[in-house]
Amino acid sequence: MNRATAVLTDWNNRVNQSTASKHDQAQVAEITRLRSQLRNNRRERQRLQDEVDAAATVVAALAAENAALREQAAHRAAVVIPLNRAHSTQD
């Protein structure tokens, strides 16, 4: 029985140092790195989407304000304001 423990330990050491094991370890490390990169990219995409949404909100507000000002200016131009005769004769 004591020999079995030593044999199993030796077996595990050799398996961990095998080419297939090293390949698996490299693959696990690469997958971990890619998952981390994906998380970071998703966070960055969300931050950029928030910026785009904020900019779109500002553009929509400015467009609405611009349309209101144009309409106000159009109605103002149609109003005739009489000149004060006393003021016009002094010039």
Short mmCIF file of N, CA and C in Angstrom, two decimals:
data_model
loop_
_atom_site.label_atom_id
_atom_site.label_comp_id
_atom_site.label_asym_id
_atom_site.label_seq_id
_atom_site.Cartn_x
_atom_site.Cartn_y
_atom_site.Cartn_z
N MET A 1 0.81 -1.20 0.00
CA MET A 1 0.00 0.00 0.00
C MET A 1 0.84 1.26 0.00
N ASN A 2 1.91 1.26 0.75
CA ASN A 2 2.77 2.44 0.80
C ASN A 2 3.38 2.73 -0.57
N ARG A 3 3.67 1.68 -1.29
CA ARG A 3 4.26 1.82 -2.62
C ARG A 3 3.23 2.42 -3.59
N ALA A 4 1.96 2.11 -3.44
CA ALA A 4 0.92 2.61 -4.33
C ALA A 4 0.83 4.14 -4.26
N THR A 5 0.98 4.69 -3.10
CA THR A 5 0.93 6.15 -2.95
C THR A 5 2.09 6.79 -3.70
N ALA A 6 3.26 6.23 -3.57
CA ALA A 6 4.44 6.77 -4.27
C ALA A 6 4.28 6.64 -5.78
N VAL A 7 3.74 5.52 -6.24
CA VAL A 7 3.53 5.29 -7.67
C VAL A 7 2.50 6.29 -8.21
N LEU A 8 1.42 6.49 -7.47
CA LEU A 8 0.40 7.45 -7.92
C LEU A 8 0.94 8.88 -7.95
N THR A 9 1.75 9.24 -6.97
CA THR A 9 2.36 10.57 -6.96
C THR A 9 3.27 10.75 -8.16
N ASP A 10 4.08 9.72 -8.43
CA ASP A 10 4.97 9.78 -9.60
C ASP A 10 4.16 9.87 -10.88
N TRP A 11 3.08 9.10 -10.97
CA TRP A 11 2.20 9.14 -12.15
C TRP A 11 1.60 10.54 -12.35
N ASN A 12 1.08 11.12 -11.29
CA ASN A 12 0.48 12.46 -11.37
C ASN A 12 1.51 13.50 -11.80
N ASN A 13 2.72 13.39 -11.29
CA ASN A 13 3.78 14.33 -11.68
C ASN A 13 4.10 14.22 -13.16
N ARG A 14 4.19 12.99 -13.65
CA ARG A 14 4.50 12.80 -15.07
C ARG A 14 3.35 13.25 -15.97
N VAL A 15 2.12 13.02 -15.54
CA VAL A 15 0.96 13.44 -16.33
C VAL A 15 0.89 14.96 -16.38
N ASN A 16 1.18 15.62 -15.26
CA ASN A 16 1.14 17.09 -15.23
C ASN A 16 2.22 17.71 -16.10
N GLN A 17 3.29 16.97 -16.34
CA GLN A 17 4.38 17.51 -17.17
C GLN A 17 4.29 17.06 -18.62
N SER A 18 3.27 16.34 -18.97
CA SER A 18 3.14 15.84 -20.34
C SER A 18 2.81 16.97 -21.30
N THR A 19 3.02 16.75 -22.56
CA THR A 19 2.74 17.73 -23.61
C THR A 19 1.24 18.04 -23.65
N ALA A 20 0.41 17.02 -23.51
CA ALA A 20 -1.04 17.22 -23.54
C ALA A 20 -1.49 18.07 -22.36
N SER A 21 -0.91 17.81 -21.19
CA SER A 21 -1.27 18.58 -20.01
C SER A 21 -0.84 20.03 -20.16
N LYS A 22 0.36 20.24 -20.66
CA LYS A 22 0.84 21.62 -20.89
C LYS A 22 -0.05 22.34 -21.91
N HIS A 23 -0.48 21.62 -22.93
CA HIS A 23 -1.37 22.20 -23.93
C HIS A 23 -2.71 22.58 -23.29
N ASP A 24 -3.24 21.69 -22.43
CA ASP A 24 -4.49 21.98 -21.74
C ASP A 24 -4.34 23.19 -20.82
N GLN A 25 -3.22 23.27 -20.11
CA GLN A 25 -2.98 24.40 -19.22
C GLN A 25 -2.89 25.71 -20.01
N ALA A 26 -2.22 25.66 -21.16
CA ALA A 26 -2.11 26.86 -22.00
C ALA A 26 -3.49 27.24 -22.54
N GLN A 27 -4.27 26.25 -22.89
CA GLN A 27 -5.62 26.50 -23.41
C GLN A 27 -6.51 27.13 -22.33
N VAL A 28 -6.42 26.63 -21.11
CA VAL A 28 -7.20 27.18 -20.00
C VAL A 28 -6.77 28.62 -19.73
N ALA A 29 -5.46 28.88 -19.76
CA ALA A 29 -4.96 30.24 -19.54
C ALA A 29 -5.45 31.19 -20.64
N GLU A 30 -5.45 30.72 -21.89
CA GLU A 30 -5.92 31.53 -23.02
C GLU A 30 -7.42 31.82 -22.89
N ILE A 31 -8.19 30.82 -22.51
CA ILE A 31 -9.63 31.02 -22.33
C ILE A 31 -9.89 32.02 -21.21
N THR A 32 -9.15 31.92 -20.13
CA THR A 32 -9.29 32.86 -19.02
C THR A 32 -8.97 34.29 -19.47
N ARG A 33 -7.89 34.43 -20.25
CA ARG A 33 -7.51 35.74 -20.75
C ARG A 33 -8.58 36.31 -21.69
N LEU A 34 -9.10 35.47 -22.56
CA LEU A 34 -10.13 35.92 -23.50
C LEU A 34 -11.42 36.31 -22.79
N ARG A 35 -11.79 35.56 -21.75
CA ARG A 35 -12.99 35.92 -20.99
C ARG A 35 -12.82 37.27 -20.30
N SER A 36 -11.64 37.49 -19.76
CA SER A 36 -11.36 38.78 -19.11
C SER A 36 -11.42 39.91 -20.13
N GLN A 37 -10.84 39.68 -21.30
CA GLN A 37 -10.86 40.68 -22.37
C GLN A 37 -12.30 40.94 -22.82
N LEU A 38 -13.11 39.91 -22.92
CA LEU A 38 -14.51 40.06 -23.31
C LEU A 38 -15.28 40.89 -22.28
N ARG A 39 -15.05 40.62 -20.99
CA ARG A 39 -15.69 41.42 -19.94
C ARG A 39 -15.32 42.89 -20.06
N ASN A 40 -14.03 43.15 -20.27
CA ASN A 40 -13.56 44.54 -20.42
C ASN A 40 -14.16 45.20 -21.65
N ASN A 41 -14.24 44.47 -22.75
CA ASN A 41 -14.82 45.01 -23.98
C ASN A 41 -16.30 45.31 -23.82
N ARG A 42 -17.00 44.45 -23.09
CA ARG A 42 -18.43 44.70 -22.85
C ARG A 42 -18.63 45.94 -22.00
N ARG A 43 -17.78 46.11 -20.98
CA ARG A 43 -17.87 47.32 -20.14
C ARG A 43 -17.61 48.57 -20.97
N GLU A 44 -16.59 48.52 -21.82
CA GLU A 44 -16.25 49.67 -22.67
C GLU A 44 -17.38 49.96 -23.66
N ARG A 45 -17.97 48.91 -24.24
CA ARG A 45 -19.08 49.10 -25.18
C ARG A 45 -20.26 49.76 -24.48
N GLN A 46 -20.54 49.33 -23.26
CA GLN A 46 -21.65 49.92 -22.51
C GLN A 46 -21.38 51.39 -22.20
N ARG A 47 -20.13 51.71 -21.84
CA ARG A 47 -19.77 53.10 -21.55
C ARG A 47 -19.94 53.96 -22.81
N LEU A 48 -19.49 53.45 -23.94
CA LEU A 48 -19.63 54.18 -25.20
C LEU A 48 -21.11 54.31 -25.60
N GLN A 49 -21.90 53.26 -25.36
CA GLN A 49 -23.33 53.33 -25.67
C GLN A 49 -24.01 54.39 -24.81
N ASP A 50 -23.60 54.49 -23.54
CA ASP A 50 -24.16 55.52 -22.66
C ASP A 50 -23.82 56.92 -23.18
N GLU A 51 -22.60 57.09 -23.68
CA GLU A 51 -22.21 58.38 -24.25
C GLU A 51 -23.03 58.71 -25.49
N VAL A 52 -23.24 57.72 -26.35
CA VAL A 52 -24.05 57.93 -27.56
C VAL A 52 -25.48 58.29 -27.18
N ASP A 53 -26.04 57.60 -26.20
CA ASP A 53 -27.41 57.89 -25.75
C ASP A 53 -27.51 59.31 -25.21
N ALA A 54 -26.51 59.73 -24.43
CA ALA A 54 -26.52 61.09 -23.88
C ALA A 54 -26.43 62.12 -25.00
N ALA A 55 -25.56 61.87 -25.98
CA ALA A 55 -25.41 62.79 -27.10
C ALA A 55 -26.70 62.86 -27.92
N ALA A 56 -27.35 61.72 -28.12
CA ALA A 56 -28.60 61.70 -28.88
C ALA A 56 -29.69 62.49 -28.14
N THR A 57 -29.70 62.39 -26.83
CA THR A 57 -30.68 63.14 -26.04
C THR A 57 -30.45 64.64 -26.19
N VAL A 58 -29.19 65.06 -26.14
CA VAL A 58 -28.86 66.48 -26.29
C VAL A 58 -29.24 66.96 -27.69
N VAL A 59 -28.92 66.17 -28.71
CA VAL A 59 -29.25 66.55 -30.08
C VAL A 59 -30.76 66.68 -30.26
N ALA A 60 -31.52 65.74 -29.70
CA ALA A 60 -32.98 65.81 -29.82
C ALA A 60 -33.53 67.05 -29.11
N ALA A 61 -32.99 67.37 -27.94
CA ALA A 61 -33.45 68.56 -27.21
C ALA A 61 -33.12 69.83 -28.00
N LEU A 62 -31.92 69.89 -28.55
CA LEU A 62 -31.53 71.07 -29.34
C LEU A 62 -32.37 71.19 -30.61
N ALA A 63 -32.67 70.07 -31.25
CA ALA A 63 -33.50 70.11 -32.46
C ALA A 63 -34.90 70.61 -32.14
N ALA A 64 -35.46 70.15 -31.02
CA ALA A 64 -36.79 70.61 -30.62
C ALA A 64 -36.78 72.11 -30.29
N GLU A 65 -35.74 72.54 -29.59
CA GLU A 65 -35.62 73.96 -29.26
C GLU A 65 -35.44 74.80 -30.52
N ASN A 66 -34.66 74.31 -31.46
CA ASN A 66 -34.43 75.01 -32.72
C ASN A 66 -35.74 75.14 -33.50
N ALA A 67 -36.53 74.06 -33.55
CA ALA A 67 -37.80 74.10 -34.27
C ALA A 67 -38.75 75.09 -33.61
N ALA A 68 -38.77 75.11 -32.28
CA ALA A 68 -39.64 76.06 -31.58
C ALA A 68 -39.21 77.50 -31.84
N LEU A 69 -37.92 77.74 -31.85
CA LEU A 69 -37.43 79.10 -32.12
C LEU A 69 -37.72 79.52 -33.55
N ARG A 70 -37.59 78.59 -34.49
CA ARG A 70 -37.90 78.92 -35.89
C ARG A 70 -39.39 79.26 -36.05
N GLU A 71 -40.24 78.48 -35.39
CA GLU A 71 -41.66 78.75 -35.47
C GLU A 71 -41.99 80.09 -34.82
N GLN A 72 -41.37 80.37 -33.71
CA GLN A 72 -41.58 81.64 -33.03
C GLN A 72 -41.12 82.80 -33.92
N ALA A 73 -39.98 82.64 -34.57
CA ALA A 73 -39.47 83.69 -35.45
C ALA A 73 -40.39 83.87 -36.66
N ALA A 74 -40.94 82.80 -37.17
CA ALA A 74 -41.84 82.89 -38.33
C ALA A 74 -43.11 83.64 -37.96
N HIS A 75 -43.64 83.40 -36.79
CA HIS A 75 -44.86 84.11 -36.36
C HIS A 75 -44.56 85.56 -36.03
N ARG A 76 -43.39 85.81 -35.52
CA ARG A 76 -43.02 87.18 -35.17
C ARG A 76 -42.88 88.03 -36.43
N ALA A 77 -42.36 87.45 -37.49
CA ALA A 77 -42.16 88.19 -38.73
C ALA A 77 -43.49 88.58 -39.36
N ALA A 78 -44.56 87.84 -39.07
CA ALA A 78 -45.86 88.12 -39.66
C ALA A 78 -46.58 89.24 -38.92
N VAL A 79 -46.12 89.60 -37.74
CA VAL A 79 -46.78 90.64 -36.95
C VAL A 79 -46.28 92.00 -37.42
N VAL A 80 -47.22 92.89 -37.71
CA VAL A 80 -46.86 94.25 -38.13
C VAL A 80 -46.92 95.14 -36.90
N ILE A 81 -45.81 95.80 -36.62
CA ILE A 81 -45.75 96.70 -35.48
C ILE A 81 -45.80 98.12 -36.02
N PRO A 82 -46.86 98.86 -35.67
CA PRO A 82 -46.96 100.23 -36.20
C PRO A 82 -45.88 101.12 -35.59
N LEU A 83 -45.38 102.01 -36.41
CA LEU A 83 -44.38 102.97 -35.93
C LEU A 83 -45.08 104.16 -35.30
N ASN A 84 -44.50 104.70 -34.32
CA ASN A 84 -45.02 105.88 -33.65
C ASN A 84 -44.75 107.07 -34.58
N ARG A 85 -45.82 107.78 -35.02
CA ARG A 85 -45.67 108.87 -35.96
C ARG A 85 -44.82 110.00 -35.38
N ALA A 86 -44.95 110.27 -34.14
CA ALA A 86 -44.20 111.35 -33.51
C ALA A 86 -42.69 111.01 -33.57
N HIS A 87 -42.38 109.75 -33.36
CA HIS A 87 -40.97 109.34 -33.37
C HIS A 87 -40.40 109.40 -34.80
N SER A 88 -41.20 109.01 -35.79
CA SER A 88 -40.70 108.98 -37.16
C SER A 88 -40.54 110.37 -37.73
N THR A 89 -41.29 111.37 -37.27
CA THR A 89 -41.16 112.71 -37.79
C THR A 89 -39.96 113.44 -37.20
N GLN A 90 -39.49 113.00 -36.06
CA GLN A 90 -38.32 113.64 -35.44
C GLN A 90 -37.05 113.26 -36.16
N ASP A 91 -37.02 112.12 -36.80
CA ASP A 91 -35.79 111.67 -37.48
C ASP A 91 -35.57 112.49 -38.67
#
